């Protein structure tokens, strides 16, 4: 894709999938661009408007099982996100958002539901709910430092051959299969880390921004962000 003059960050269905402050991920992306004097705007995509297909980055968050079902039905009926992915848009999908972008996922009743099929991933129930701090060693090819977050989910996600893990679990549960956490498929990232994940992990934010803008971004030196990251890593490793 060519470099966008104004980077458009879509916050998808925040009223359904935004339980954990996931809106913060869109705020972080926009702000990190503005700090570098790159024009950026957040587009809020609510359930009363079709999903635009022309944004550069899409952020979708976590939520309850019922909300997740309503969200996937809406997104299947209004396929702007799928069209955007088809032309190379970047996506960050957290928790319930991660599950519904997969091939299929289990509902509260145990029945399987079709996802959007953007990830080669199937989610079934975990034997025991995963709640707590999580630390992840990212896949080396991504070139980013350890990830820290908080997870709260009852789903276990198995990746198929078309998908690669975002990283390996150091502490916590993650996908619940083979020590994997999250998924990277093309320019789409899924993860069980919320909190919101990009406020804690500036490297991941900048990786998404680099993909979306096609630019090498100037480093940002933000002491508070770094202090938060270090504090959460130490806390999780001490447990
Ligand atoms: N409902 C899903 C689960 O429990 C997603 C939860 C979430 O988004 N935190 O697995």
PDB file of C-alpha atoms and ligand atoms in Angstrom:
ATOM      1  CA  UNK A   1       0.000   0.000   0.000  1.00  0.00           C
ATOM      2  CA  UNK A   2       1.135   3.597  -0.545  1.00  0.00           C
ATOM      3  CA  UNK A   3       1.880   5.759   2.499  1.00  0.00           C
ATOM      4  CA  UNK A   4      -1.329   7.336   3.821  1.00  0.00           C
ATOM      5  CA  UNK A   5      -1.131  11.131   4.362  1.00  0.00           C
ATOM      6  CA  UNK A   6      -3.560  10.869   7.276  1.00  0.00           C
ATOM      7  CA  UNK A   7      -3.548   7.576   9.118  1.00  0.00           C
ATOM      8  CA  UNK A   8      -7.063   6.402   9.966  1.00  0.00           C
ATOM      9  CA  UNK A   9      -7.434   4.147  12.987  1.00  0.00           C
ATOM     10  CA  UNK A  10     -10.830   2.420  13.254  1.00  0.00           C
ATOM     11  CA  UNK A  11     -12.081   1.480  16.706  1.00  0.00           C
ATOM     12  CA  UNK A  12     -14.500  -1.348  15.916  1.00  0.00           C
ATOM     13  CA  UNK A  13     -17.694  -1.822  17.968  1.00  0.00           C
ATOM     14  CA  UNK A  14     -16.397  -0.338  21.246  1.00  0.00           C
ATOM     15  CA  UNK A  15     -19.864  -0.582  22.831  1.00  0.00           C
ATOM     16  CA  UNK A  16     -19.800  -4.382  22.388  1.00  0.00           C
ATOM     17  CA  UNK A  17     -16.104  -5.220  22.536  1.00  0.00           C
ATOM     18  CA  UNK A  18     -14.435  -2.689  24.781  1.00  0.00           C
ATOM     19  CA  UNK A  19     -14.885  -4.112  28.259  1.00  0.00           C
ATOM     20  CA  UNK A  20     -11.225  -3.841  29.266  1.00  0.00           C
ATOM     21  CA  UNK A  21     -10.411  -0.314  28.170  1.00  0.00           C
ATOM     22  CA  UNK A  22      -9.526  -1.606  24.711  1.00  0.00           C
ATOM     23  CA  UNK A  23     -10.355   1.852  23.347  1.00  0.00           C
ATOM     24  CA  UNK A  24      -6.963   2.794  24.785  1.00  0.00           C
ATOM     25  CA  UNK A  25      -5.250   0.820  22.019  1.00  0.00           C
ATOM     26  CA  UNK A  26      -6.683   3.135  19.364  1.00  0.00           C
ATOM     27  CA  UNK A  27      -5.776   6.179  21.475  1.00  0.00           C
ATOM     28  CA  UNK A  28      -2.176   4.955  21.821  1.00  0.00           C
ATOM     29  CA  UNK A  29      -1.819   4.368  18.062  1.00  0.00           C
ATOM     30  CA  UNK A  30      -3.155   7.814  17.165  1.00  0.00           C
ATOM     31  CA  UNK A  31      -1.102   9.555  19.846  1.00  0.00           C
ATOM     32  CA  UNK A  32       2.166   7.838  18.939  1.00  0.00           C
ATOM     33  CA  UNK A  33       1.698   9.069  15.364  1.00  0.00           C
ATOM     34  CA  UNK A  34       0.868  12.627  16.453  1.00  0.00           C
ATOM     35  CA  UNK A  35       3.921  12.764  18.710  1.00  0.00           C
ATOM     36  CA  UNK A  36       5.904  12.132  15.525  1.00  0.00           C
ATOM     37  CA  UNK A  37       4.016  14.851  13.644  1.00  0.00           C
ATOM     38  CA  UNK A  38       2.171  12.293  11.507  1.00  0.00           C
ATOM     39  CA  UNK A  39      -1.468  13.196  10.926  1.00  0.00           C
ATOM     40  CA  UNK A  40      -3.834  10.612  12.416  1.00  0.00           C
ATOM     41  CA  UNK A  41      -7.475  10.286  13.399  1.00  0.00           C
ATOM     42  CA  UNK A  42      -9.609   7.773  15.260  1.00  0.00           C
ATOM     43  CA  UNK A  43     -12.811   6.619  13.544  1.00  0.00           C
ATOM     44  CA  UNK A  44     -15.307   5.123  15.962  1.00  0.00           C
ATOM     45  CA  UNK A  45     -17.305   2.356  14.269  1.00  0.00           C
ATOM     46  CA  UNK A  46     -20.497   1.715  16.213  1.00  0.00           C
ATOM     47  CA  UNK A  47     -23.219  -0.789  15.488  1.00  0.00           C
ATOM     48  CA  UNK A  48     -25.372   1.818  13.757  1.00  0.00           C
ATOM     49  CA  UNK A  49     -22.910   2.488  10.905  1.00  0.00           C
ATOM     50  CA  UNK A  50     -21.441   0.071   8.349  1.00  0.00           C
ATOM     51  CA  UNK A  51     -17.779  -0.748   8.934  1.00  0.00           C
ATOM     52  CA  UNK A  52     -15.664   1.465   6.628  1.00  0.00           C
ATOM     53  CA  UNK A  53     -13.311  -0.492   4.376  1.00  0.00           C
ATOM     54  CA  UNK A  54     -10.818   2.342   3.837  1.00  0.00           C
ATOM     55  CA  UNK A  55      -9.110   2.713   7.237  1.00  0.00           C
ATOM     56  CA  UNK A  56      -5.431   1.877   7.709  1.00  0.00           C
ATOM     57  CA  UNK A  57      -5.599   0.148  11.088  1.00  0.00           C
ATOM     58  CA  UNK A  58      -8.519  -1.613  12.814  1.00  0.00           C
ATOM     59  CA  UNK A  59      -8.619  -2.215  16.562  1.00  0.00           C
ATOM     60  CA  UNK A  60     -11.141  -4.584  18.089  1.00  0.00           C
ATOM     61  CA  UNK A  61     -11.307  -5.490  21.757  1.00  0.00           C
ATOM     62  CA  UNK A  62     -12.567  -7.969  24.338  1.00  0.00           C
ATOM     63  CA  UNK A  63     -15.993  -8.560  25.842  1.00  0.00           C
ATOM     64  CA  UNK A  64     -18.544 -11.000  27.145  1.00  0.00           C
ATOM     65  CA  UNK A  65     -19.642 -14.083  25.196  1.00  0.00           C
ATOM     66  CA  UNK A  66     -23.051 -12.620  24.287  1.00  0.00           C
ATOM     67  CA  UNK A  67     -21.538  -9.357  23.064  1.00  0.00           C
ATOM     68  CA  UNK A  68     -18.996 -11.296  21.042  1.00  0.00           C
ATOM     69  CA  UNK A  69     -21.761 -13.195  19.236  1.00  0.00           C
ATOM     70  CA  UNK A  70     -23.614  -9.985  18.432  1.00  0.00           C
ATOM     71  CA  UNK A  71     -20.362  -8.433  17.167  1.00  0.00           C
ATOM     72  CA  UNK A  72     -19.471 -11.312  14.848  1.00  0.00           C
ATOM     73  CA  UNK A  73     -22.964 -11.325  13.363  1.00  0.00           C
ATOM     74  CA  UNK A  74     -22.737  -7.585  12.713  1.00  0.00           C
ATOM     75  CA  UNK A  75     -19.289  -7.899  11.119  1.00  0.00           C
ATOM     76  CA  UNK A  76     -20.413 -10.801   8.928  1.00  0.00           C
ATOM     77  CA  UNK A  77     -23.371  -8.731   7.695  1.00  0.00           C
ATOM     78  CA  UNK A  78     -21.199  -5.590   7.144  1.00  0.00           C
ATOM     79  CA  UNK A  79     -17.906  -6.931   5.741  1.00  0.00           C
ATOM     80  CA  UNK A  80     -15.860  -3.685   5.670  1.00  0.00           C
ATOM     81  CA  UNK A  81     -13.210  -5.168   7.947  1.00  0.00           C
ATOM     82  CA  UNK A  82     -12.788  -8.256   5.767  1.00  0.00           C
ATOM     83  CA  UNK A  83     -12.526  -6.026   2.663  1.00  0.00           C
ATOM     84  CA  UNK A  84      -9.908  -3.857   4.366  1.00  0.00           C
ATOM     85  CA  UNK A  85      -7.836  -6.905   5.297  1.00  0.00           C
ATOM     86  CA  UNK A  86      -8.087  -8.038   1.689  1.00  0.00           C
ATOM     87  CA  UNK A  87      -6.282  -4.850   0.607  1.00  0.00           C
ATOM     88  CA  UNK A  88      -3.629  -5.071   3.322  1.00  0.00           C
ATOM     89  CA  UNK A  89      -4.990  -3.124   6.311  1.00  0.00           C
ATOM     90  CA  UNK A  90      -3.422  -3.742   9.732  1.00  0.00           C
ATOM     91  CA  UNK A  91      -5.566  -5.215  12.527  1.00  0.00           C
ATOM     92  CA  UNK A  92      -5.120  -5.646  16.276  1.00  0.00           C
ATOM     93  CA  UNK A  93      -7.717  -8.018  17.766  1.00  0.00           C
ATOM     94  CA  UNK A  94      -7.807  -8.574  21.515  1.00  0.00           C
ATOM     95  CA  UNK A  95      -9.388 -11.511  23.352  1.00  0.00           C
ATOM     96  CA  UNK A  96     -13.012 -11.823  22.146  1.00  0.00           C
ATOM     97  CA  UNK A  97     -11.919  -9.852  19.071  1.00  0.00           C
ATOM     98  CA  UNK A  98      -9.138 -12.399  18.515  1.00  0.00           C
ATOM     99  CA  UNK A  99     -11.586 -15.299  18.847  1.00  0.00           C
ATOM    100  CA  UNK A 100     -14.171 -13.953  16.411  1.00  0.00           C
ATOM    101  CA  UNK A 101     -11.571 -13.219  13.723  1.00  0.00           C
ATOM    102  CA  UNK A 102     -10.707 -16.928  13.718  1.00  0.00           C
ATOM    103  CA  UNK A 103     -12.384 -19.700  11.759  1.00  0.00           C
ATOM    104  CA  UNK A 104     -14.779 -20.701  14.542  1.00  0.00           C
ATOM    105  CA  UNK A 105     -15.322 -20.366  18.284  1.00  0.00           C
ATOM    106  CA  UNK A 106     -17.451 -21.945  21.007  1.00  0.00           C
ATOM    107  CA  UNK A 107     -20.340 -19.984  22.517  1.00  0.00           C
ATOM    108  CA  UNK A 108     -21.585 -20.149  26.111  1.00  0.00           C
ATOM    109  CA  UNK A 109     -23.869 -23.049  25.140  1.00  0.00           C
ATOM    110  CA  UNK A 110     -20.867 -25.007  23.844  1.00  0.00           C
ATOM    111  CA  UNK A 111     -22.093 -24.746  20.233  1.00  0.00           C
ATOM    112  CA  UNK A 112     -19.512 -23.727  17.622  1.00  0.00           C
ATOM    113  CA  UNK A 113     -20.048 -20.460  15.724  1.00  0.00           C
ATOM    114  CA  UNK A 114     -18.405 -19.274  12.507  1.00  0.00           C
ATOM    115  CA  UNK A 115     -15.872 -16.486  12.856  1.00  0.00           C
ATOM    116  CA  UNK A 116     -14.684 -14.102  10.153  1.00  0.00           C
ATOM    117  CA  UNK A 117     -12.011 -16.543   8.990  1.00  0.00           C
ATOM    118  CA  UNK A 118      -9.222 -13.938   8.965  1.00  0.00           C
ATOM    119  CA  UNK A 119      -7.071 -16.124  11.242  1.00  0.00           C
ATOM    120  CA  UNK A 120      -6.504 -19.845  10.824  1.00  0.00           C
ATOM    121  CA  UNK A 121      -7.603 -20.471  14.417  1.00  0.00           C
ATOM    122  CA  UNK A 122     -10.317 -22.364  16.308  1.00  0.00           C
ATOM    123  CA  UNK A 123     -11.374 -21.480  19.866  1.00  0.00           C
ATOM    124  CA  UNK A 124     -12.878 -24.050  22.233  1.00  0.00           C
ATOM    125  CA  UNK A 125     -13.471 -23.819  26.011  1.00  0.00           C
ATOM    126  CA  UNK A 126     -10.452 -23.912  28.342  1.00  0.00           C
ATOM    127  CA  UNK A 127     -10.751 -26.440  31.163  1.00  0.00           C
ATOM    128  CA  UNK A 128     -10.312 -23.582  33.671  1.00  0.00           C
ATOM    129  CA  UNK A 129     -10.666 -19.827  33.100  1.00  0.00           C
ATOM    130  CA  UNK A 130      -7.347 -18.009  32.604  1.00  0.00           C
ATOM    131  CA  UNK A 131      -7.117 -14.855  34.726  1.00  0.00           C
ATOM    132  CA  UNK A 132      -4.011 -12.885  35.641  1.00  0.00           C
ATOM    133  CA  UNK A 133      -0.816 -11.224  34.537  1.00  0.00           C
ATOM    134  CA  UNK A 134       0.880 -12.715  31.496  1.00  0.00           C
ATOM    135  CA  UNK A 135       4.360 -12.273  30.030  1.00  0.00           C
ATOM    136  CA  UNK A 136       5.149 -13.332  26.478  1.00  0.00           C
ATOM    137  CA  UNK A 137       8.399 -13.712  24.579  1.00  0.00           C
ATOM    138  CA  UNK A 138       7.508 -12.484  21.078  1.00  0.00           C
ATOM    139  CA  UNK A 139       8.418 -14.439  17.938  1.00  0.00           C
ATOM    140  CA  UNK A 140      12.017 -13.403  17.130  1.00  0.00           C
ATOM    141  CA  UNK A 141      11.182 -12.247  13.607  1.00  0.00           C
ATOM    142  CA  UNK A 142       9.004  -9.453  14.991  1.00  0.00           C
ATOM    143  CA  UNK A 143      11.994  -7.694  16.557  1.00  0.00           C
ATOM    144  CA  UNK A 144      10.136  -6.476  19.652  1.00  0.00           C
ATOM    145  CA  UNK A 145      10.793  -6.812  23.396  1.00  0.00           C
ATOM    146  CA  UNK A 146       8.879  -9.035  25.878  1.00  0.00           C
ATOM    147  CA  UNK A 147       5.175  -8.342  26.057  1.00  0.00           C
ATOM    148  CA  UNK A 148       3.244  -7.798  29.274  1.00  0.00           C
ATOM    149  CA  UNK A 149      -0.508  -7.857  29.785  1.00  0.00           C
ATOM    150  CA  UNK A 150      -3.487  -9.117  31.715  1.00  0.00           C
ATOM    151  CA  UNK A 151      -5.603 -12.019  30.491  1.00  0.00           C
ATOM    152  CA  UNK A 152      -9.162 -12.985  31.391  1.00  0.00           C
ATOM    153  CA  UNK A 153     -10.714 -15.577  29.102  1.00  0.00           C
ATOM    154  CA  UNK A 154     -12.400 -18.952  29.042  1.00  0.00           C
ATOM    155  CA  UNK A 155     -11.360 -19.840  25.499  1.00  0.00           C
ATOM    156  CA  UNK A 156      -8.402 -21.911  24.282  1.00  0.00           C
ATOM    157  CA  UNK A 157      -7.294 -21.103  20.752  1.00  0.00           C
ATOM    158  CA  UNK A 158      -5.588 -23.627  18.491  1.00  0.00           C
ATOM    159  CA  UNK A 159      -3.739 -22.218  15.505  1.00  0.00           C
ATOM    160  CA  UNK A 160      -3.761 -23.950  12.133  1.00  0.00           C
ATOM    161  CA  UNK A 161      -0.852 -24.088   9.670  1.00  0.00           C
ATOM    162  CA  UNK A 162      -1.805 -20.753   8.098  1.00  0.00           C
ATOM    163  CA  UNK A 163      -1.174 -18.850  11.345  1.00  0.00           C
ATOM    164  CA  UNK A 164       1.912 -18.243  13.514  1.00  0.00           C
ATOM    165  CA  UNK A 165       1.919 -17.426  17.240  1.00  0.00           C
ATOM    166  CA  UNK A 166       2.607 -13.850  18.341  1.00  0.00           C
ATOM    167  CA  UNK A 167       4.972 -15.377  20.898  1.00  0.00           C
ATOM    168  CA  UNK A 168       5.605 -17.966  23.614  1.00  0.00           C
ATOM    169  CA  UNK A 169       4.113 -17.738  27.103  1.00  0.00           C
ATOM    170  CA  UNK A 170       6.646 -17.063  29.881  1.00  0.00           C
ATOM    171  CA  UNK A 171       4.065 -16.734  32.663  1.00  0.00           C
ATOM    172  CA  UNK A 172       0.304 -17.132  32.232  1.00  0.00           C
ATOM    173  CA  UNK A 173      -1.845 -19.233  29.867  1.00  0.00           C
ATOM    174  CA  UNK A 174      -2.200 -17.470  26.503  1.00  0.00           C
ATOM    175  CA  UNK A 175      -3.783 -19.588  23.767  1.00  0.00           C
ATOM    176  CA  UNK A 176      -3.760 -22.685  25.987  1.00  0.00           C
ATOM    177  CA  UNK A 177      -2.035 -24.790  23.289  1.00  0.00           C
ATOM    178  CA  UNK A 178       1.685 -25.596  23.015  1.00  0.00           C
ATOM    179  CA  UNK A 179       2.793 -22.549  25.049  1.00  0.00           C
ATOM    180  CA  UNK A 180       1.687 -20.242  22.249  1.00  0.00           C
ATOM    181  CA  UNK A 181       0.223 -16.784  22.728  1.00  0.00           C
ATOM    182  CA  UNK A 182      -1.761 -14.896  20.145  1.00  0.00           C
ATOM    183  CA  UNK A 183      -1.444 -14.995  16.392  1.00  0.00           C
ATOM    184  CA  UNK A 184       0.176 -13.150  13.527  1.00  0.00           C
ATOM    185  CA  UNK A 185      -1.222 -13.783  10.086  1.00  0.00           C
ATOM    186  CA  UNK A 186      -0.063 -11.329   7.444  1.00  0.00           C
ATOM    187  CA  UNK A 187      -0.570  -7.896   9.005  1.00  0.00           C
ATOM    188  CA  UNK A 188      -3.237  -9.039  11.474  1.00  0.00           C
ATOM    189  CA  UNK A 189      -2.327  -9.597  15.112  1.00  0.00           C
ATOM    190  CA  UNK A 190      -4.519 -11.358  17.671  1.00  0.00           C
ATOM    191  CA  UNK A 191      -3.722 -11.608  21.377  1.00  0.00           C
ATOM    192  CA  UNK A 192      -5.179 -12.507  24.774  1.00  0.00           C
ATOM    193  CA  UNK A 193      -3.285  -9.592  26.347  1.00  0.00           C
ATOM    194  CA  UNK A 194      -5.465  -6.669  27.238  1.00  0.00           C
ATOM    195  CA  UNK A 195      -5.043  -3.936  29.678  1.00  0.00           C
ATOM    196  CA  UNK A 196      -4.845  -2.237  27.044  1.00  0.00           C
ATOM    197  CA  UNK A 197      -1.918  -4.027  25.525  1.00  0.00           C
ATOM    198  CA  UNK A 198      -0.465  -1.153  23.486  1.00  0.00           C
ATOM    199  CA  UNK A 199      -0.153   1.188  26.481  1.00  0.00           C
ATOM    200  CA  UNK A 200       2.038  -1.420  28.160  1.00  0.00           C
ATOM    201  CA  UNK A 201       3.905  -2.487  25.036  1.00  0.00           C
ATOM    202  CA  UNK A 202       5.070   0.433  22.908  1.00  0.00           C
ATOM    203  CA  UNK A 203       7.131  -1.873  20.669  1.00  0.00           C
ATOM    204  CA  UNK A 204       3.990  -3.680  19.541  1.00  0.00           C
ATOM    205  CA  UNK A 205       2.247  -0.345  18.905  1.00  0.00           C
ATOM    206  CA  UNK A 206       5.145   0.829  16.756  1.00  0.00           C
ATOM    207  CA  UNK A 207       5.309  -2.467  14.867  1.00  0.00           C
ATOM    208  CA  UNK A 208       1.659  -2.029  13.825  1.00  0.00           C
ATOM    209  CA  UNK A 209       2.296   1.612  12.929  1.00  0.00           C
ATOM    210  CA  UNK A 210       5.329   0.716  10.831  1.00  0.00           C
ATOM    211  CA  UNK A 211       3.276  -1.836   8.903  1.00  0.00           C
ATOM    212  CA  UNK A 212       0.429   0.655   8.391  1.00  0.00           C
ATOM    213  CA  UNK A 213       2.503   3.681   7.390  1.00  0.00           C
ATOM    214  CA  UNK A 214       5.301   1.930   5.506  1.00  0.00           C
ATOM    215  CA  UNK A 215       7.691   4.334   7.284  1.00  0.00           C
ATOM    216  CA  UNK A 216      10.597   3.887   9.642  1.00  0.00           C
ATOM    217  CA  UNK A 217       9.356   5.686  12.740  1.00  0.00           C
ATOM    218  CA  UNK A 218      11.546   7.892  14.922  1.00  0.00           C
ATOM    219  CA  UNK A 219      11.993   6.395  18.400  1.00  0.00           C
ATOM    220  CA  UNK A 220       9.953   8.000  21.183  1.00  0.00           C
ATOM    221  CA  UNK A 221      11.495   8.300  24.594  1.00  0.00           C
ATOM    222  CA  UNK A 222       8.627   8.158  27.095  1.00  0.00           C
ATOM    223  CA  UNK A 223       9.746   7.538  30.632  1.00  0.00           C
ATOM    224  CA  UNK A 224       6.265   6.824  32.042  1.00  0.00           C
ATOM    225  CA  UNK A 225       5.535   4.177  29.405  1.00  0.00           C
ATOM    226  CA  UNK A 226       8.853   2.484  30.086  1.00  0.00           C
ATOM    227  CA  UNK A 227       8.323   2.594  33.867  1.00  0.00           C
ATOM    228  CA  UNK A 228       4.873   1.013  33.497  1.00  0.00           C
ATOM    229  CA  UNK A 229       6.278  -1.759  31.294  1.00  0.00           C
ATOM    230  CA  UNK A 230       9.122  -2.546  33.678  1.00  0.00           C
ATOM    231  CA  UNK A 231       6.851  -2.471  36.723  1.00  0.00           C
ATOM    232  CA  UNK A 232       4.373  -4.930  35.152  1.00  0.00           C
ATOM    233  CA  UNK A 233       7.145  -7.262  33.969  1.00  0.00           C
ATOM    234  CA  UNK A 234       8.706  -7.377  37.442  1.00  0.00           C
ATOM    235  CA  UNK A 235       5.339  -7.965  39.069  1.00  0.00           C
ATOM    236  CA  UNK A 236       4.475 -10.858  36.756  1.00  0.00           C
ATOM    237  CA  UNK A 237       7.910 -12.483  36.995  1.00  0.00           C
ATOM    238  CA  UNK A 238       7.851 -12.322  40.810  1.00  0.00           C
ATOM    239  CA  UNK A 239       4.670 -14.417  40.944  1.00  0.00           C
TER     240      UNK A 239
HETATM  241  N1  LIG B   1     -15.716 -14.468  25.936  1.00  0.00           N
HETATM  242  C1  LIG B   1     -14.376 -14.840  25.651  1.00  0.00           C
HETATM  243  C2  LIG B   1     -13.753 -15.799  26.640  1.00  0.00           C
HETATM  244  O1  LIG B   1     -14.094 -15.825  27.796  1.00  0.00           O
HETATM  245  C3  LIG B   1     -13.569 -13.561  25.551  1.00  0.00           C
HETATM  246  C4  LIG B   1     -13.297 -12.929  26.857  1.00  0.00           C
HETATM  247  C5  LIG B   1     -12.617 -11.610  26.744  1.00  0.00           C
HETATM  248  O2  LIG B   1     -12.749 -10.923  25.760  1.00  0.00           O
HETATM  249  N2  LIG B   1     -11.939 -11.228  27.788  1.00  0.00           N
HETATM  250  O3  LIG B   1     -12.910 -16.582  26.238  1.00  0.00           O
END
